[in-house]
Amino acid sequence: MAGKEICRLICTDARASLPPVILTNQEAVVLGRCPITGIMDKKLSRQQVEVKANIEGRVLHLKQLGSHPSLIAGTALMKDQETTILDGDRFQLLNDKYEYQVVFLAQPAPESIKAKPTGSDSKRAKGDITDFFQKKTSKRRISEDEPYPETSSQKKPKMDGPSKATSKRNYRGTVSDSEDSDDDSSKSTTENLNITSDTPSERSGRKGKNYHRVVSDSDDSDAVNQAPSTNTSQKKNYHVRVVGSDRQDSCKDGVSYANRTALNNRSDYKKLISGDDSDRHYRDKGNAVRRKVTSQKNYGGAISNSSDDDDDVQDPESMSIKAKLTSLQQNAKRYLEKRSANCPDTSKPDSQLPATVETDAPPAASAGAGSQLGRPATDSAWEDRGKLVVYTSRGVQASDKIAGFDLDGTIITTKSGKVFAKGADDWRILYPEVPRKLKTLHSEGYKVVLFTNQLGIGKGKLKMEDFKRKVLGVQSKIGVPIQALIATGEGMYRKPVTGMWRYLCNHANDDINVCTSSSQYIGDAAGRPVDWAPGKKKDFSCSDRLFALNVGVPFYTPEEFFLGQRKNAFNLPVFDPRKLSASGPMLVPHHAQIPAQGHAQEVIVLVGFPAAGKSSFVKRHLLPHKYIHINRDTMGTWQKCVAATESALVKGQSVVVDNTNPDPESRQRYTACAKKAKVHCRCFVLNVSLDHARHNEKFRRMTDSGKNHATISDMVFHSYKNKYKEPMTAEGFDAIVRVNFQPSFSNVKEESLYKMFLLEK
């Protein structure tokens, strides 16, 4: 039989022979110059470090207390610095001395546990009333006819009537396990449990000063009419007696006759469950003595193992409870059916997700109503999916309700106060309310999931092993099972794009469909302006709010969710891809046509941002009319573009110049060609803003269309913006035409992606 898992700190220092330190789950232990370690070095502080093992996460949390540093991977810890150590890693307690290795392993089962109990023993193994009493190891009388030994402090009980219960110093309540297979059954009965099945008169006669409780399954109606015997052989310290008769209960008038008092407030006695709620009569010398149980505090209860026929009779209260239970079950079933019909399935990649409805406060606790949960994960695991790394801690359960959180600035912040962490250990929990709130969500059936962008890992600025240690440390602090999805590069997985959410729904939630209306997302990148709170800077981006909008779940900032603050103002991007439409005129003015009416030959000069859709416009609308496509990306230099334009015009062909052409100087090269050839010349300006063009570029990178285009950096976009001058007819154009962007897609999946917010800010 396997025991519970523990953490061992094993000394691996060849210069010292020290005993291992055993840690249980979440137990804080201070190590230093103390008996726990056995170290007597005076340079070592008595309180050198505090260690706490997180068994579920298989990580050791360590805090430096002493002034002399401890070492982890060769790095010295400063006083009050905290860090985490993974299973199998090592640390030095004092500089480079006293090295310990962290090892998580299962504690061996006690030797006394030899085999799994079977039969009646299996029931006994689960625990019964006898578990609450210590076995008395001293000798006991076998027969009740044996007299009590007389001492100066011990007298025979008076037998002239029922007396009060003895005080707790006289209590020796020894009810042993009569089903223990290792003991002889007869010995167990007479020596330890003292179970009797004698006559009612004999039972009545054993009421002495120290008799506290009788738990009887007898149905002998004569028991209430018998006067107590004056048998003086009643043992003084015998308090609890179990009468194991199968006869029906004789007590039918609901009046208690047992002197039921608390079992001396024993610290190891917590609760007894009574299976016999009826009160009984007890008459002493013809005078009825009735004692009620006034509170659960004074009556621990008694356990009855009878098979009374009264169990088949249901009182009105029981019937009412059953009726209420049936009603609740029916209501829950209807609720589940209704919610299943209303909740969209977000696991399908092509599903169209609704926009988030902003609310003033986080949803009220649902106490787990209607939660669909999977089996808890048996082990913690890390999974590397290229630009996505997934961590699943032990105990995580799949759920149809997701509580999603950003990490930095939402769950944690820097301990140093810097904007960016100085290292893997430069963090602390953002607000004291965070662990409590997450534990509440976990108890309500939510799956707690972290969604975090960590581009520094992909660029080599942050080591993945250091970040793993950080995640494990955070999980140890918050104290709930979590799942973490970490985007380490650009592309589909980076927020606000929904790649991480889609992966969760399709591959990391045990095929349980996620209900967006019951889920929520919390993050600090919310698009709040400067001074959204006194002295606060504006949010560095809007990626968290946009991520929630793309997914279709309610969104809250950390202050709104954890602290209950009111909602702050925020700014969404000016460019909203959801509002784009393919309807409406493509060219403005409306009378503009392709090709130009009344002109056999012309030059069209395109003007627009990179990724504004110029090449797509040419291929879709101009090449079918035999225009010659002039493009600097394919030809290399503007000189070659000018030469190709002149050559086409000499041949009587129309030309379209597909370059950005931001200023009069770049455009004048082609108006001069048209003037020289005496042909019509128009300027087509694409109505695409900077953010719209950046959105198009991001979309390219995530689809097949990006294979034919070079990556465009933000520097290129801003360079064009700075050079741009509005085209004018004075430059030599016969007309200036505006081209409205009209998107077209190969499939529904592409359209769904394009109409999401793809830019972080």
PDB file of N, CA and C in Angstrom, residues 616-670:
ATOM      1  N   SER A 616      -3.171  43.000 -54.791  1.00  0.00           N
ATOM      2  CA  SER A 616      -4.426  42.255 -54.937  1.00  0.00           C
ATOM      3  C   SER A 616      -5.403  43.016 -55.818  1.00  0.00           C
ATOM      4  N   PHE A 617      -5.451  44.337 -55.648  1.00  0.00           N
ATOM      5  CA  PHE A 617      -6.320  45.164 -56.482  1.00  0.00           C
ATOM      6  C   PHE A 617      -5.914  45.064 -57.953  1.00  0.00           C
ATOM      7  N   VAL A 618      -4.616  45.106 -58.230  1.00  0.00           N
ATOM      8  CA  VAL A 618      -4.127  45.014 -59.612  1.00  0.00           C
ATOM      9  C   VAL A 618      -4.522  43.679 -60.229  1.00  0.00           C
ATOM     10  N   LYS A 619      -4.272  42.593 -59.512  1.00  0.00           N
ATOM     11  CA  LYS A 619      -4.546  41.260 -60.059  1.00  0.00           C
ATOM     12  C   LYS A 619      -6.035  41.034 -60.283  1.00  0.00           C
ATOM     13  N   ARG A 620      -6.848  41.599 -59.417  1.00  0.00           N
ATOM     14  CA  ARG A 620      -8.278  41.344 -59.509  1.00  0.00           C
ATOM     15  C   ARG A 620      -8.974  42.251 -60.515  1.00  0.00           C
ATOM     16  N   HIS A 621      -8.524  43.507 -60.661  1.00  0.00           N
ATOM     17  CA  HIS A 621      -9.290  44.473 -61.442  1.00  0.00           C
ATOM     18  C   HIS A 621      -8.558  45.058 -62.657  1.00  0.00           C
ATOM     19  N   LEU A 622      -7.240  44.999 -62.719  1.00  0.00           N
ATOM     20  CA  LEU A 622      -6.514  45.638 -63.824  1.00  0.00           C
ATOM     21  C   LEU A 622      -5.874  44.649 -64.798  1.00  0.00           C
ATOM     22  N   LEU A 623      -5.310  43.589 -64.300  1.00  0.00           N
ATOM     23  CA  LEU A 623      -4.692  42.618 -65.212  1.00  0.00           C
ATOM     24  C   LEU A 623      -5.695  42.009 -66.189  1.00  0.00           C
ATOM     25  N   PRO A 624      -6.961  41.785 -65.786  1.00  0.00           N
ATOM     26  CA  PRO A 624      -7.922  41.288 -66.783  1.00  0.00           C
ATOM     27  C   PRO A 624      -8.112  42.234 -67.966  1.00  0.00           C
ATOM     28  N   HIS A 625      -7.773  43.534 -67.775  1.00  0.00           N
ATOM     29  CA  HIS A 625      -7.894  44.516 -68.859  1.00  0.00           C
ATOM     30  C   HIS A 625      -6.554  44.753 -69.556  1.00  0.00           C
ATOM     31  N   LYS A 626      -5.612  43.854 -69.406  1.00  0.00           N
ATOM     32  CA  LYS A 626      -4.333  43.855 -70.125  1.00  0.00           C
ATOM     33  C   LYS A 626      -3.393  44.988 -69.715  1.00  0.00           C
ATOM     34  N   TYR A 627      -3.520  45.484 -68.499  1.00  0.00           N
ATOM     35  CA  TYR A 627      -2.567  46.476 -68.011  1.00  0.00           C
ATOM     36  C   TYR A 627      -1.235  45.767 -67.731  1.00  0.00           C
ATOM     37  N   ILE A 628      -0.127  46.483 -68.010  1.00  0.00           N
ATOM     38  CA  ILE A 628       1.202  45.958 -67.710  1.00  0.00           C
ATOM     39  C   ILE A 628       1.542  46.304 -66.254  1.00  0.00           C
ATOM     40  N   HIS A 629       1.905  45.272 -65.492  1.00  0.00           N
ATOM     41  CA  HIS A 629       2.142  45.411 -64.056  1.00  0.00           C
ATOM     42  C   HIS A 629       3.603  45.797 -63.802  1.00  0.00           C
ATOM     43  N   ILE A 630       3.807  47.012 -63.284  1.00  0.00           N
ATOM     44  CA  ILE A 630       5.145  47.501 -62.945  1.00  0.00           C
ATOM     45  C   ILE A 630       5.280  47.491 -61.421  1.00  0.00           C
ATOM     46  N   ASN A 631       6.246  46.712 -60.906  1.00  0.00           N
ATOM     47  CA  ASN A 631       6.386  46.560 -59.456  1.00  0.00           C
ATOM     48  C   ASN A 631       7.859  46.555 -59.057  1.00  0.00           C
ATOM     49  N   ARG A 632       8.214  47.444 -58.136  1.00  0.00           N
ATOM     50  CA  ARG A 632       9.618  47.561 -57.730  1.00  0.00           C
ATOM     51  C   ARG A 632      10.093  46.330 -56.957  1.00  0.00           C
ATOM     52  N   ASP A 633       9.195  45.650 -56.244  1.00  0.00           N
ATOM     53  CA  ASP A 633       9.589  44.460 -55.486  1.00  0.00           C
ATOM     54  C   ASP A 633      10.130  43.373 -56.405  1.00  0.00           C
ATOM     55  N   THR A 634       9.586  43.288 -57.600  1.00  0.00           N
ATOM     56  CA  THR A 634      10.046  42.260 -58.541  1.00  0.00           C
ATOM     57  C   THR A 634      11.164  42.764 -59.449  1.00  0.00           C
ATOM     58  N   MET A 635      11.164  44.087 -59.760  1.00  0.00           N
ATOM     59  CA  MET A 635      12.168  44.634 -60.683  1.00  0.00           C
ATOM     60  C   MET A 635      13.424  45.127 -59.976  1.00  0.00           C
ATOM     61  N   GLY A 636      13.317  45.480 -58.712  1.00  0.00           N
ATOM     62  CA  GLY A 636      14.507  45.826 -57.942  1.00  0.00           C
ATOM     63  C   GLY A 636      14.745  47.294 -57.714  1.00  0.00           C
ATOM     64  N   THR A 637      14.699  48.142 -58.772  1.00  0.00           N
ATOM     65  CA  THR A 637      15.001  49.570 -58.626  1.00  0.00           C
ATOM     66  C   THR A 637      13.937  50.400 -59.336  1.00  0.00           C
ATOM     67  N   TRP A 638      13.830  51.680 -58.939  1.00  0.00           N
ATOM     68  CA  TRP A 638      12.857  52.544 -59.599  1.00  0.00           C
ATOM     69  C   TRP A 638      13.283  52.842 -61.027  1.00  0.00           C
ATOM     70  N   GLN A 639      14.600  52.830 -61.292  1.00  0.00           N
ATOM     71  CA  GLN A 639      15.066  53.074 -62.658  1.00  0.00           C
ATOM     72  C   GLN A 639      14.548  51.993 -63.609  1.00  0.00           C
ATOM     73  N   LYS A 640      14.578  50.747 -63.190  1.00  0.00           N
ATOM     74  CA  LYS A 640      14.062  49.659 -64.019  1.00  0.00           C
ATOM     75  C   LYS A 640      12.556  49.783 -64.203  1.00  0.00           C
ATOM     76  N   CYS A 641      11.878  50.262 -63.169  1.00  0.00           N
ATOM     77  CA  CYS A 641      10.427  50.454 -63.273  1.00  0.00           C
ATOM     78  C   CYS A 641      10.102  51.535 -64.315  1.00  0.00           C
ATOM     79  N   VAL A 642      10.847  52.620 -64.315  1.00  0.00           N
ATOM     80  CA  VAL A 642      10.631  53.700 -65.283  1.00  0.00           C
ATOM     81  C   VAL A 642      10.906  53.204 -66.696  1.00  0.00           C
ATOM     82  N   ALA A 643      11.972  52.456 -66.867  1.00  0.00           N
ATOM     83  CA  ALA A 643      12.314  51.933 -68.203  1.00  0.00           C
ATOM     84  C   ALA A 643      11.233  50.991 -68.710  1.00  0.00           C
ATOM     85  N   ALA A 644      10.690  50.139 -67.834  1.00  0.00           N
ATOM     86  CA  ALA A 644       9.640  49.208 -68.245  1.00  0.00           C
ATOM     87  C   ALA A 644       8.366  49.962 -68.589  1.00  0.00           C
ATOM     88  N   THR A 645       8.095  51.047 -67.893  1.00  0.00           N
ATOM     89  CA  THR A 645       6.907  51.856 -68.187  1.00  0.00           C
ATOM     90  C   THR A 645       7.024  52.491 -69.574  1.00  0.00           C
ATOM     91  N   GLU A 646       8.141  53.088 -69.844  1.00  0.00           N
ATOM     92  CA  GLU A 646       8.344  53.719 -71.154  1.00  0.00           C
ATOM     93  C   GLU A 646       8.246  52.698 -72.273  1.00  0.00           C
ATOM     94  N   SER A 647       8.792  51.521 -72.085  1.00  0.00           N
ATOM     95  CA  SER A 647       8.756  50.471 -73.113  1.00  0.00           C
ATOM     96  C   SER A 647       7.332  50.037 -73.407  1.00  0.00           C
ATOM     97  N   ALA A 648       6.504  49.875 -72.347  1.00  0.00           N
ATOM     98  CA  ALA A 648       5.118  49.449 -72.546  1.00  0.00           C
ATOM     99  C   ALA A 648       4.312  50.521 -73.258  1.00  0.00           C
ATOM    100  N   LEU A 649       4.540  51.774 -72.915  1.00  0.00           N
ATOM    101  CA  LEU A 649       3.800  52.857 -73.552  1.00  0.00           C
ATOM    102  C   LEU A 649       4.154  52.969 -75.030  1.00  0.00           C
ATOM    103  N   VAL A 650       5.406  52.743 -75.364  1.00  0.00           N
ATOM    104  CA  VAL A 650       5.820  52.768 -76.777  1.00  0.00           C
ATOM    105  C   VAL A 650       5.083  51.695 -77.556  1.00  0.00           C
ATOM    106  N   LYS A 651       4.802  50.576 -76.897  1.00  0.00           N
ATOM    107  CA  LYS A 651       4.106  49.467 -77.550  1.00  0.00           C
ATOM    108  C   LYS A 651       2.590  49.661 -77.572  1.00  0.00           C
ATOM    109  N   GLY A 652       2.100  50.774 -77.041  1.00  0.00           N
ATOM    110  CA  GLY A 652       0.670  51.052 -77.058  1.00  0.00           C
ATOM    111  C   GLY A 652      -0.097  50.374 -75.942  1.00  0.00           C
ATOM    112  N   GLN A 653       0.592  49.975 -74.877  1.00  0.00           N
ATOM    113  CA  GLN A 653      -0.052  49.282 -73.762  1.00  0.00           C
ATOM    114  C   GLN A 653      -0.301  50.237 -72.596  1.00  0.00           C
ATOM    115  N   SER A 654      -1.331  49.915 -71.826  1.00  0.00           N
ATOM    116  CA  SER A 654      -1.593  50.669 -70.593  1.00  0.00           C
ATOM    117  C   SER A 654      -0.722  50.097 -69.467  1.00  0.00           C
ATOM    118  N   VAL A 655      -0.421  50.945 -68.505  1.00  0.00           N
ATOM    119  CA  VAL A 655       0.511  50.570 -67.429  1.00  0.00           C
ATOM    120  C   VAL A 655      -0.104  50.902 -66.068  1.00  0.00           C
ATOM    121  N   VAL A 656       0.107  50.005 -65.084  1.00  0.00           N
ATOM    122  CA  VAL A 656      -0.218  50.298 -63.689  1.00  0.00           C
ATOM    123  C   VAL A 656       1.067  50.165 -62.880  1.00  0.00           C
ATOM    124  N   VAL A 657       1.411  51.230 -62.130  1.00  0.00           N
ATOM    125  CA  VAL A 657       2.633  51.249 -61.322  1.00  0.00           C
ATOM    126  C   VAL A 657       2.261  50.872 -59.886  1.00  0.00           C
ATOM    127  N   ASP A 658       2.639  49.647 -59.503  1.00  0.00           N
ATOM    128  CA  ASP A 658       2.269  49.103 -58.189  1.00  0.00           C
ATOM    129  C   ASP A 658       3.417  49.303 -57.198  1.00  0.00           C
ATOM    130  N   ASN A 659       3.606  50.550 -56.764  1.00  0.00           N
ATOM    131  CA  ASN A 659       4.576  50.892 -55.721  1.00  0.00           C
ATOM    132  C   ASN A 659       3.873  51.742 -54.670  1.00  0.00           C
ATOM    133  N   THR A 660       4.561  52.012 -53.559  1.00  0.00           N
ATOM    134  CA  THR A 660       3.922  52.810 -52.504  1.00  0.00           C
ATOM    135  C   THR A 660       3.796  54.272 -52.907  1.00  0.00           C
ATOM    136  N   ASN A 661       4.781  54.831 -53.597  1.00  0.00           N
ATOM    137  CA  ASN A 661       4.737  56.197 -54.140  1.00  0.00           C
ATOM    138  C   ASN A 661       4.194  57.219 -53.137  1.00  0.00           C
ATOM    139  N   PRO A 662       4.874  57.413 -51.999  1.00  0.00           N
ATOM    140  CA  PRO A 662       4.304  58.260 -50.944  1.00  0.00           C
ATOM    141  C   PRO A 662       4.410  59.765 -51.199  1.00  0.00           C
ATOM    142  N   ASP A 663       5.352  60.202 -52.055  1.00  0.00           N
ATOM    143  CA  ASP A 663       5.598  61.643 -52.182  1.00  0.00           C
ATOM    144  C   ASP A 663       5.595  62.066 -53.653  1.00  0.00           C
ATOM    145  N   PRO A 664       5.504  63.369 -53.927  1.00  0.00           N
ATOM    146  CA  PRO A 664       5.493  63.858 -55.317  1.00  0.00           C
ATOM    147  C   PRO A 664       6.722  63.429 -56.107  1.00  0.00           C
ATOM    148  N   GLU A 665       7.877  63.353 -55.455  1.00  0.00           N
ATOM    149  CA  GLU A 665       9.092  62.981 -56.174  1.00  0.00           C
ATOM    150  C   GLU A 665       8.980  61.584 -56.777  1.00  0.00           C
ATOM    151  N   SER A 666       8.501  60.631 -56.022  1.00  0.00           N
ATOM    152  CA  SER A 666       8.388  59.260 -56.532  1.00  0.00           C
ATOM    153  C   SER A 666       7.303  59.146 -57.590  1.00  0.00           C
ATOM    154  N   ARG A 667       6.252  59.950 -57.482  1.00  0.00           N
ATOM    155  CA  ARG A 667       5.156  59.887 -58.442  1.00  0.00           C
ATOM    156  C   ARG A 667       5.510  60.605 -59.743  1.00  0.00           C
ATOM    157  N   GLN A 668       6.314  61.646 -59.641  1.00  0.00           N
ATOM    158  CA  GLN A 668       6.654  62.462 -60.816  1.00  0.00           C
ATOM    159  C   GLN A 668       7.391  61.660 -61.880  1.00  0.00           C
ATOM    160  N   ARG A 669       8.083  60.627 -61.496  1.00  0.00           N
ATOM    161  CA  ARG A 669       8.810  59.805 -62.476  1.00  0.00           C
ATOM    162  C   ARG A 669       7.853  59.185 -63.491  1.00  0.00           C
ATOM    163  N   TYR A 670       6.655  58.848 -63.053  1.00  0.00           N
ATOM    164  CA  TYR A 670       5.717  58.154 -63.935  1.00  0.00           C
ATOM    165  C   TYR A 670       4.758  59.125 -64.622  1.00  0.00           C
TER     166      TYR A 670
END
